Short mmCIF file of C-alpha atoms in Angstrom, two decimals:
data_model
loop_
_atom_site.label_atom_id
_atom_site.label_comp_id
_atom_site.label_asym_id
_atom_site.label_seq_id
_atom_site.Cartn_x
_atom_site.Cartn_y
_atom_site.Cartn_z
CA UNK P 1 -19.86 -94.58 88.94
CA UNK P 2 -19.57 -90.82 89.12
CA UNK P 3 -16.94 -88.86 90.97
CA UNK P 4 -19.39 -87.95 93.71
CA UNK P 5 -20.14 -91.63 94.35
CA UNK P 6 -16.49 -92.53 95.08
CA UNK P 7 -15.80 -93.36 98.68
CA UNK P 8 -13.00 -91.75 100.63
CA UNK P 9 -10.79 -94.90 100.67
CA UNK P 10 -11.15 -95.20 96.89
CA UNK P 11 -10.13 -91.58 96.41
CA UNK P 12 -7.11 -92.04 98.69
CA UNK P 13 -6.16 -95.23 96.89
CA UNK P 14 -6.41 -93.56 93.52
CA UNK P 15 -4.37 -90.61 94.75
CA UNK P 16 -1.60 -92.84 96.01
CA UNK P 17 -1.55 -94.66 92.67
CA UNK P 18 -1.33 -91.36 90.81
CA UNK P 19 1.52 -90.19 92.97
CA UNK P 20 3.37 -93.45 92.35
CA UNK P 21 2.91 -93.07 88.60
CA UNK P 22 4.07 -89.46 88.68
CA UNK P 23 7.02 -90.40 90.90
CA UNK P 24 8.07 -93.19 88.53
CA UNK P 25 9.26 -90.68 85.97
CA UNK P 26 11.44 -88.75 88.39
CA UNK P 27 15.20 -89.21 88.36
CA UNK P 28 16.58 -91.03 91.38
CA UNK P 29 19.37 -89.32 93.31
CA UNK P 30 22.14 -91.15 95.15
CA UNK P 31 22.73 -90.44 98.80
CA UNK P 32 26.05 -89.91 100.62
CA UNK P 33 26.26 -93.60 101.57
CA UNK P 34 26.12 -94.57 97.90
CA UNK P 35 28.94 -92.20 97.02
CA UNK P 36 30.99 -93.52 99.94
CA UNK P 37 30.56 -97.14 98.86
CA UNK P 38 31.41 -96.30 95.24
CA UNK P 39 34.49 -94.36 96.35
CA UNK P 40 35.71 -97.33 98.41
CA UNK P 41 35.24 -99.73 95.50
CA UNK P 42 37.01 -97.33 93.14
CA UNK P 43 39.99 -96.99 95.47
CA UNK P 44 40.26 -100.76 95.94
CA UNK P 45 40.07 -101.30 92.17
CA UNK P 46 42.73 -98.67 91.41
CA UNK P 47 45.10 -99.75 94.21
CA UNK P 48 47.03 -102.39 92.17
CA UNK P 49 47.55 -100.01 89.25
CA UNK P 50 48.66 -97.17 91.54
CA UNK P 51 51.07 -99.46 93.39
CA UNK P 52 52.53 -100.65 90.06
CA UNK P 53 53.16 -97.04 89.05
CA UNK P 54 54.72 -96.23 92.46
CA UNK P 55 57.00 -99.27 92.32
CA UNK P 56 57.97 -98.46 88.73
CA UNK P 57 59.09 -94.99 89.80
CA UNK P 58 61.44 -96.25 92.53
CA UNK P 59 64.71 -98.15 92.62
CA UNK P 60 65.05 -101.84 93.35
CA UNK P 61 66.87 -101.09 96.60
CA UNK P 62 64.09 -98.80 97.82
CA UNK P 63 61.45 -101.44 97.09
CA UNK P 64 63.33 -103.90 99.31
CA UNK P 65 63.22 -101.55 102.32
CA UNK P 66 60.64 -101.63 105.11
CA UNK P 67 58.21 -99.91 105.09
CA UNK P 68 57.70 -99.91 101.30
CA UNK P 69 57.29 -96.58 99.48
CA UNK P 70 53.79 -95.10 99.41
CA UNK P 71 54.39 -92.27 96.97
CA UNK P 72 55.96 -91.78 93.56
CA UNK P 73 59.69 -91.43 93.01
CA UNK P 74 61.68 -89.89 90.20
CA UNK P 75 62.77 -92.97 88.22
CA UNK P 76 59.55 -93.76 86.35
CA UNK P 77 60.63 -92.74 82.85
CA UNK P 78 64.14 -94.14 83.33
CA UNK P 79 62.78 -97.53 84.38
CA UNK P 80 60.24 -97.50 81.56
CA UNK P 81 63.00 -96.81 79.03
CA UNK P 82 65.08 -99.64 80.49
CA UNK P 83 62.15 -102.06 80.32
CA UNK P 84 61.35 -100.94 76.77
CA UNK P 85 64.91 -101.59 75.58
CA UNK P 86 65.56 -104.83 77.49
CA UNK P 87 62.26 -106.50 76.58
CA UNK P 88 61.99 -105.17 73.03
CA UNK P 89 58.54 -103.81 73.73
CA UNK P 90 58.34 -101.93 70.44
CA UNK P 91 57.99 -105.13 68.38
CA UNK P 92 55.98 -106.78 71.13
CA UNK P 93 53.43 -103.94 71.23
CA UNK P 94 52.94 -104.09 67.47
CA UNK P 95 52.53 -107.87 67.57
CA UNK P 96 49.99 -107.64 70.40
CA UNK P 97 47.97 -105.04 68.50
CA UNK P 98 47.88 -107.32 65.45
CA UNK P 99 47.02 -110.44 67.47
CA UNK P 100 44.45 -108.82 69.76
CA UNK P 101 42.88 -106.85 66.91
CA UNK P 102 42.54 -109.87 64.62
CA UNK P 103 41.14 -112.05 67.41
CA UNK P 104 38.67 -109.35 68.47
CA UNK P 105 37.34 -108.70 64.96
CA UNK P 106 36.99 -112.38 64.09
CA UNK P 107 35.45 -113.33 67.44
CA UNK P 108 32.87 -110.55 67.33
CA UNK P 109 31.96 -111.30 63.70
CA UNK P 110 31.74 -115.09 63.93
CA UNK P 111 30.15 -115.11 67.39
CA UNK P 112 27.43 -112.72 66.21
CA UNK P 113 26.68 -114.88 63.17
CA UNK P 114 26.64 -118.08 65.22
CA UNK P 115 24.61 -116.46 67.99
CA UNK P 116 22.06 -115.25 65.44
CA UNK P 117 21.80 -118.73 63.97
CA UNK P 118 21.19 -120.34 67.37
CA UNK P 119 18.79 -117.59 68.46
CA UNK P 120 16.54 -117.09 65.43
CA UNK P 121 17.13 -119.78 62.80
CA UNK P 122 15.49 -123.19 62.93
CA UNK P 123 17.59 -126.16 61.86
CA UNK P 124 18.04 -129.75 62.92
CA UNK P 125 20.06 -130.54 66.04
CA UNK P 126 20.32 -126.84 66.94
CA UNK P 127 19.75 -127.55 70.64
CA UNK P 128 22.34 -130.33 70.66
CA UNK P 129 24.89 -128.19 68.84
CA UNK P 130 24.34 -125.35 71.30
CA UNK P 131 24.86 -127.69 74.25
CA UNK P 132 27.98 -129.07 72.56
CA UNK P 133 29.30 -125.52 72.07
CA UNK P 134 28.66 -124.63 75.72
CA UNK P 135 30.21 -127.93 76.80
CA UNK P 136 33.54 -126.99 75.25
CA UNK P 137 33.79 -124.23 77.87
CA UNK P 138 34.09 -126.93 80.55
CA UNK P 139 37.29 -128.36 79.04
CA UNK P 140 40.46 -126.91 80.63
CA UNK P 141 42.53 -125.13 77.96
CA UNK P 142 45.68 -126.82 79.28
CA UNK P 143 44.46 -130.12 77.85
CA UNK P 144 44.56 -128.75 74.31
CA UNK P 145 48.08 -127.32 74.49
CA UNK P 146 50.00 -130.40 73.31
CA UNK P 147 47.76 -131.42 70.35
CA UNK P 148 47.38 -127.78 69.36
CA UNK P 149 51.14 -127.24 69.34
CA UNK P 150 51.67 -130.41 67.26
CA UNK P 151 49.04 -129.21 64.80
CA UNK P 152 50.67 -125.79 64.44
CA UNK P 153 54.08 -127.43 64.01
CA UNK P 154 52.72 -129.63 61.22
CA UNK P 155 51.46 -126.50 59.47
CA UNK P 156 54.94 -124.96 59.76
CA UNK P 157 53.68 -121.99 61.79
CA UNK P 158 55.97 -122.25 64.81
CA UNK P 159 56.94 -118.86 66.25
CA UNK P 160 54.52 -117.05 63.94
CA UNK P 161 51.61 -114.81 64.95
CA UNK P 162 48.97 -116.87 63.14
CA UNK P 163 49.73 -119.66 65.61
CA UNK P 164 48.23 -117.48 68.34
CA UNK P 165 45.41 -116.04 66.23
CA UNK P 166 43.97 -119.19 64.61
CA UNK P 167 42.86 -121.14 67.74
CA UNK P 168 40.82 -118.18 69.05
CA UNK P 169 39.07 -116.93 65.91
CA UNK P 170 35.75 -117.69 67.64
CA UNK P 171 34.90 -118.64 71.21
CA UNK P 172 32.09 -120.62 72.81
CA UNK P 173 31.53 -117.86 75.33
CA UNK P 174 31.13 -115.26 72.58
CA UNK P 175 28.63 -117.45 70.72
CA UNK P 176 26.56 -118.09 73.85
CA UNK P 177 26.76 -114.42 74.88
CA UNK P 178 25.50 -113.17 71.51
CA UNK P 179 22.82 -115.85 71.35
CA UNK P 180 21.41 -114.86 74.74
CA UNK P 181 21.37 -111.19 73.74
CA UNK P 182 19.77 -111.66 70.33
CA UNK P 183 16.98 -113.84 71.71
CA UNK P 184 15.61 -110.76 73.53
CA UNK P 185 16.91 -107.82 71.50
CA UNK P 186 16.05 -108.99 67.98
CA UNK P 187 12.30 -109.47 67.29
CA UNK P 188 11.51 -112.33 64.95
CA UNK P 189 8.89 -110.15 63.26
CA UNK P 190 11.65 -107.75 62.16
CA UNK P 191 13.49 -110.55 60.37
CA UNK P 192 10.29 -111.78 58.74
CA UNK P 193 9.45 -108.27 57.57
CA UNK P 194 12.89 -107.93 55.99
CA UNK P 195 12.46 -111.24 54.17
CA UNK P 196 8.99 -110.21 52.96
CA UNK P 197 10.59 -107.08 51.51
CA UNK P 198 12.90 -109.31 49.49
CA UNK P 199 16.08 -108.98 51.58
CA UNK P 200 18.61 -111.77 51.17
CA UNK P 201 20.24 -113.49 54.12
CA UNK P 202 23.33 -111.28 53.81
CA UNK P 203 21.22 -108.11 53.81
CA UNK P 204 19.22 -109.34 56.79
CA UNK P 205 22.44 -109.90 58.73
CA UNK P 206 23.99 -106.59 57.67
CA UNK P 207 20.95 -104.30 57.98
CA UNK P 208 18.96 -106.01 60.76
CA UNK P 209 21.12 -108.30 62.90
CA UNK P 210 24.26 -106.18 63.19
CA UNK P 211 22.44 -102.92 64.16
CA UNK P 212 20.39 -104.76 66.77
CA UNK P 213 23.46 -106.55 68.16
CA UNK P 214 25.75 -103.50 68.21
CA UNK P 215 25.65 -102.95 72.02
CA UNK P 216 26.50 -106.57 72.77
CA UNK P 217 29.15 -106.59 70.04
CA UNK P 218 30.87 -103.62 71.70
CA UNK P 219 30.92 -105.36 75.08
CA UNK P 220 32.15 -108.63 73.60
CA UNK P 221 34.81 -106.77 71.63
CA UNK P 222 36.18 -105.11 74.76
CA UNK P 223 36.24 -108.36 76.75
CA UNK P 224 37.89 -110.23 73.88
CA UNK P 225 40.53 -107.56 73.31
CA UNK P 226 41.48 -107.49 77.00
CA UNK P 227 41.66 -111.29 77.15
CA UNK P 228 43.74 -111.53 73.96
CA UNK P 229 46.10 -108.77 75.10
CA UNK P 230 46.67 -110.38 78.51
CA UNK P 231 46.88 -113.99 77.30
CA UNK P 232 50.13 -115.61 78.40
CA UNK P 233 49.87 -119.42 78.44
CA UNK P 234 49.53 -120.16 74.73
CA UNK P 235 51.72 -117.29 73.42
CA UNK P 236 54.63 -118.25 75.70
CA UNK P 237 54.48 -121.79 74.22
CA UNK P 238 53.88 -120.84 70.60
CA UNK P 239 56.18 -117.80 70.29
CA UNK P 240 59.77 -116.95 71.20
CA UNK P 241 61.64 -113.79 72.19
CA UNK P 242 62.40 -112.93 68.57
CA UNK P 243 58.71 -112.50 67.72
CA UNK P 244 56.88 -111.99 71.01
CA UNK P 245 53.65 -110.45 72.22
CA UNK P 246 53.74 -108.05 75.17
CA UNK P 247 53.23 -110.74 77.80
CA UNK P 248 55.95 -112.95 76.31
CA UNK P 249 58.34 -110.00 76.14
CA UNK P 250 57.65 -109.01 79.74
CA UNK P 251 58.56 -112.54 80.82
CA UNK P 252 62.15 -111.85 79.83
CA UNK P 253 62.39 -109.05 82.42
CA UNK P 254 62.12 -111.57 85.24
CA UNK P 255 65.19 -113.54 84.17
CA UNK P 256 68.64 -113.13 85.66
CA UNK P 257 70.21 -113.85 89.02
CA UNK P 258 68.75 -110.75 90.71
CA UNK P 259 65.75 -109.42 88.75
CA UNK P 260 65.18 -105.69 89.02
CA UNK P 261 61.68 -105.40 90.50
CA UNK P 262 61.36 -101.72 89.62
CA UNK P 263 62.08 -102.42 85.94
CA UNK P 264 59.64 -105.35 85.96
CA UNK P 265 56.94 -103.07 87.39
CA UNK P 266 57.76 -100.45 84.77
CA UNK P 267 57.35 -103.04 82.02
CA UNK P 268 54.04 -104.21 83.50
CA UNK P 269 52.85 -100.60 83.63
CA UNK P 270 53.81 -100.10 79.99
CA UNK P 271 51.95 -103.27 79.03
CA UNK P 272 48.81 -102.00 80.77
CA UNK P 273 48.82 -98.51 79.25
CA UNK P 274 47.27 -99.52 75.86
CA UNK P 275 44.30 -101.09 77.67
CA UNK P 276 43.80 -97.94 79.76
CA UNK P 277 44.00 -95.73 76.68
CA UNK P 278 41.51 -97.93 74.81
CA UNK P 279 39.04 -97.76 77.68
CA UNK P 280 39.44 -94.01 78.02
CA UNK P 281 38.75 -93.57 74.31
CA UNK P 282 35.87 -96.04 73.96
CA UNK P 283 34.65 -96.51 77.51
CA UNK P 284 31.71 -94.12 77.11
CA UNK P 285 30.47 -95.92 74.00
CA UNK P 286 30.90 -99.32 75.65
CA UNK P 287 29.05 -98.31 78.82
CA UNK P 288 26.36 -96.73 76.66
CA UNK P 289 26.08 -99.98 74.74
CA UNK P 290 25.68 -101.94 77.97
CA UNK P 291 22.91 -99.61 79.14
CA UNK P 292 21.19 -99.71 75.76
CA UNK P 293 21.27 -103.48 75.79
CA UNK P 294 19.87 -103.54 79.33
CA UNK P 295 16.96 -101.33 78.30
CA UNK P 296 16.21 -103.45 75.24
CA UNK P 297 16.39 -106.64 77.28
#
């Protein structure tokens, strides 16, 4: 059919299709309503952190008054120094860095390897083992506290950091998360091509799996680090005040006949600062990894 034989509806239809194709490559711009909604969500999300900083900069007497303070005072650094000295946050910060760092590295490494195995390798009972791994997520962690503590005591690790690190070297969530990502992001043909070229299993993992899984590994690393840093239940059972993590050390600020709420808030603010700094330093890479993984998926 020549151009002259096209009917008017066909020409209009083709023109609309062309405009849609050309418009698909244009960048979408947010309207004022979008900015307003995002601003509201940002304010609501930042409100607890801002209130913690305001309370940490006031005195305990001022916090007990009505109405409560809505702006910063002049006692922030004084209260932070008091919280640092009373809770021994220097040792606690170092311990939390060691614990959270070790848990993050091991979880990301082992979860990526296990996720790759479940996603791309064929072995007997793989489906059953995956269901068994996911099923462990349904068990409340409180049920494992007593046998886990007895096991650590038998090993002679009471009040030592490895007691907190060992039970969380790998997680079921991390394994399932990496498996779901690698199913879509890692083509089977790429693995087969590497094996045809003579690559060993270790080289396939190092040169093929890890580069493909890097965006998901960054996201899992951030989530694991935040969870390990904020974990309270198991560390408060396994550790004492002589060798605490940040959350265990902050628990000591709430003791006493009349706890100083301003000092407690200052300690909580200090305990949150490393997470804020980490996100400010690596947030762009992590968000970029999320977007890259979304595009690949």
